[in-house]
Amino acid sequence: MAYLLRRLLHGALVLVGVSVLSFLFVQLAPGEFFSDMRLNPQVSPETIRHLRAQYGLDRALPIRYVRWARSVAKGDWGYSFAYGLPVSKLIWSRARNTLLLTITSALLAWLISIPLGIYAAERRDRWGDRVTVAGSSALLTVPDLLLALALLILAIRTNAFAAGGMTSPDFAELGTVAKIKDVAAHFTLPLAALVLGTLPIFFRHVRAGMIEALALPSIQSARAHGIPRSRILFRYALPAAANSLISLFGFSIATLLSASLLVEVVMSWPGLGPMLLEAILARDLYVVIGAVMLSTFFLVAGNLVADVLLYLSDPRIRRGPA
Amino acid sequence: MEPLLEVRDLHVDYLSDGMPPAQVLRGVSFTVSKNEAVGILGESGCGKSTLALAILRLLPSRSRLKGAIFYKSRELTNLPEREMEKLRGAEVSLIFQDAGSSLHPTLRVGTQIADVAAAHHKDWSARQRREGAEAILKEVGFDQVERIYASYPHQLSGGQQQRIAVAQALISGPSLLIADEPTSSLDTTVQAEILALLKRLRREHSLALVFVSHNPAVLAEMADRILVVYAGQIVEEGSAQQVLNSPLHPFALALLRCVPKDVRHNGPDRLLSAIPGSPPDPAETPAGCPFAPRCAERMDVCGSRMPSETRPEPDRKVRCFKYGG
Ligand SMILES: Nc1ncnc2c1ncn2[C@@H]1O[C@H](COP(=O)(O)OP(=O)(O)OP(=O)(O)O)[C@@H](O)[C@H]1O
Ligand code: SF4
Ligand SMILES: [Mg+2]
């Protein structure tokens, strides 16, 4: 139990640290939301001063941070300059879409890479292994951006998938089943881009982890006792590789999240990605900080889930040091 | 009488990318009869574990095996993996040097024993498997069988872990047990306990034993016959008495000089100081006798070609020019 509490505390500290850092970076970056207005002769300097005061931009950095923290405590997460709305309201629906995409692609990528990695490790150096390894290496050399663009072009050319956005223009008039179908059709493309982008990384880790596990003395000895191959693979070797795979799972959330932000922009998926980009360009500070904080939160949560899984799967951690 | 196990001219190479193959076993031949205990004696790295793994066809994929292995007249080197699975544990069992790492860290030890039973008795119910596992736990000397059954390996001592490994090895009633230095990671008292246990179980289960060790004192205790291995070859073979009390091969002589006179006294491993020099690189084929660079009795002929096996006495073999060859 102490182990989990420690991990939880660690996560909280990371969140606070990131909030301070992102606050510093974002605020110290040159230019601000109201810089462009200064160039506009129709807006008087008086108005700008007024606006800046209203958003607290004329205050010292620590004071702004404290104000922001208070607003976080209230659940607002600061205000968006561009929309004049609390950041939390803006971000939440976007975050939901990003999560939908990230979690589904994580599950799918793991679901494919675990059996594939086990298969390749079991046939190490033989044909099945060589082919899958070569395929994954080829896929790995394609940058995520290129992959997304290629898929997009493919979709537009073939008209097989809905390209861009999350819903069709007539979404509101559709029935429930048709609505789900519509989202699924729009979902396929970004999902494919993410899964194809991360699959080779996961596959390699699973394969390497399994190869290492299969060479362990405990697996050798299980084989020496005549325990059948299938049972060795799933009951002995996979759990032995689990520790590193579970840690990778936490880390994979990070990879997927950043890949997701990119793919979202390319495929105009209404997630955090496009919003973050827009907010950065407009220097909509609190939206940027909010999106960064939320991404960090997902990361920390992913690692916490991994820690809990680790705790459950390994009796040595569960019982603490002997 | 036909032997239980016969190994004939066994060669094993380990392969790695961009390197010449490491010839770890270079033509090993020997037999093991029913109920017989054969000791394998040799320095670290001479190929003892490789031999044990090769017999059960457990070598890594990046290796090459040549020669023949007969068990109960069945040739094992070309047996399909499925058939090998049935044989491992049920006919030939293997226990490893370090029981701590040979047990799975996240499975209860009882489960690991019951799993072996399940592998060879597909018709057993979960209850039968558990009862079988508890019975064998009693046999290897545990009293609180239920507590042990539910333990994880890291909760047990080194000696207890090795008992669990023995239980796994014996639950399916093999005729041959290969023990690869089963006690060398244990302290002296525990080592003596495990050796006594193995001796008792060998009698009770009429097991043949292949006992691998680099410690002559341990083999004096365990073996009827001894094979001395140097650089992947058997350089001397004879009864335990003969080999330990009057070794023929200069390597065996040097090895035994490193232990106290009274080899029956079970001394700790550190008494075994090394012979000066080191064995040849397995990636190269030595022109003459592989032991020549370290041999105190080297002759001119020794560097020119490999000595072949001779029988200076009945039931004794040696590979050295001192005895012909
Ligand atoms: N999987 C492997 N790949 C390549 N070389 C190996 C492999 N396993 C062992 N070797 C090498 O083969 C030689 C023999 O190893 P082996 O483990 O059979 O020796 P050993 O006699 O059991 O030694 P020890 O007393 O230290 O256990 C050593 O030189 C070792 O480095
Ligand atoms: S053959 Fe020669 S070098 Fe080799 S052990 Fe005998 S005497 Fe020594
Ligand atoms: Mg060894």
XYZ file of C-alpha atoms in Angstrom, chain B residues 18 50 66-67 111 126 172 194 216 244 249 264 281 293:
14
model
C 29.936 -12.123 -37.299
C 25.673 -27.231 -22.380
C 25.578 -32.840 -34.151
C 25.801 -36.446 -33.006
C 1.197 -24.085 -8.743
C -7.227 -29.915 -10.151
C 6.196 -37.135 -12.929
C 20.312 -31.516 -0.413
C 35.419 -33.453 -6.687
C 39.395 -39.492 -7.557
C 45.040 -37.409 -17.051
C 35.386 -37.626 1.154
C 39.147 -20.279 -26.875
C 49.585 -24.954 -22.803
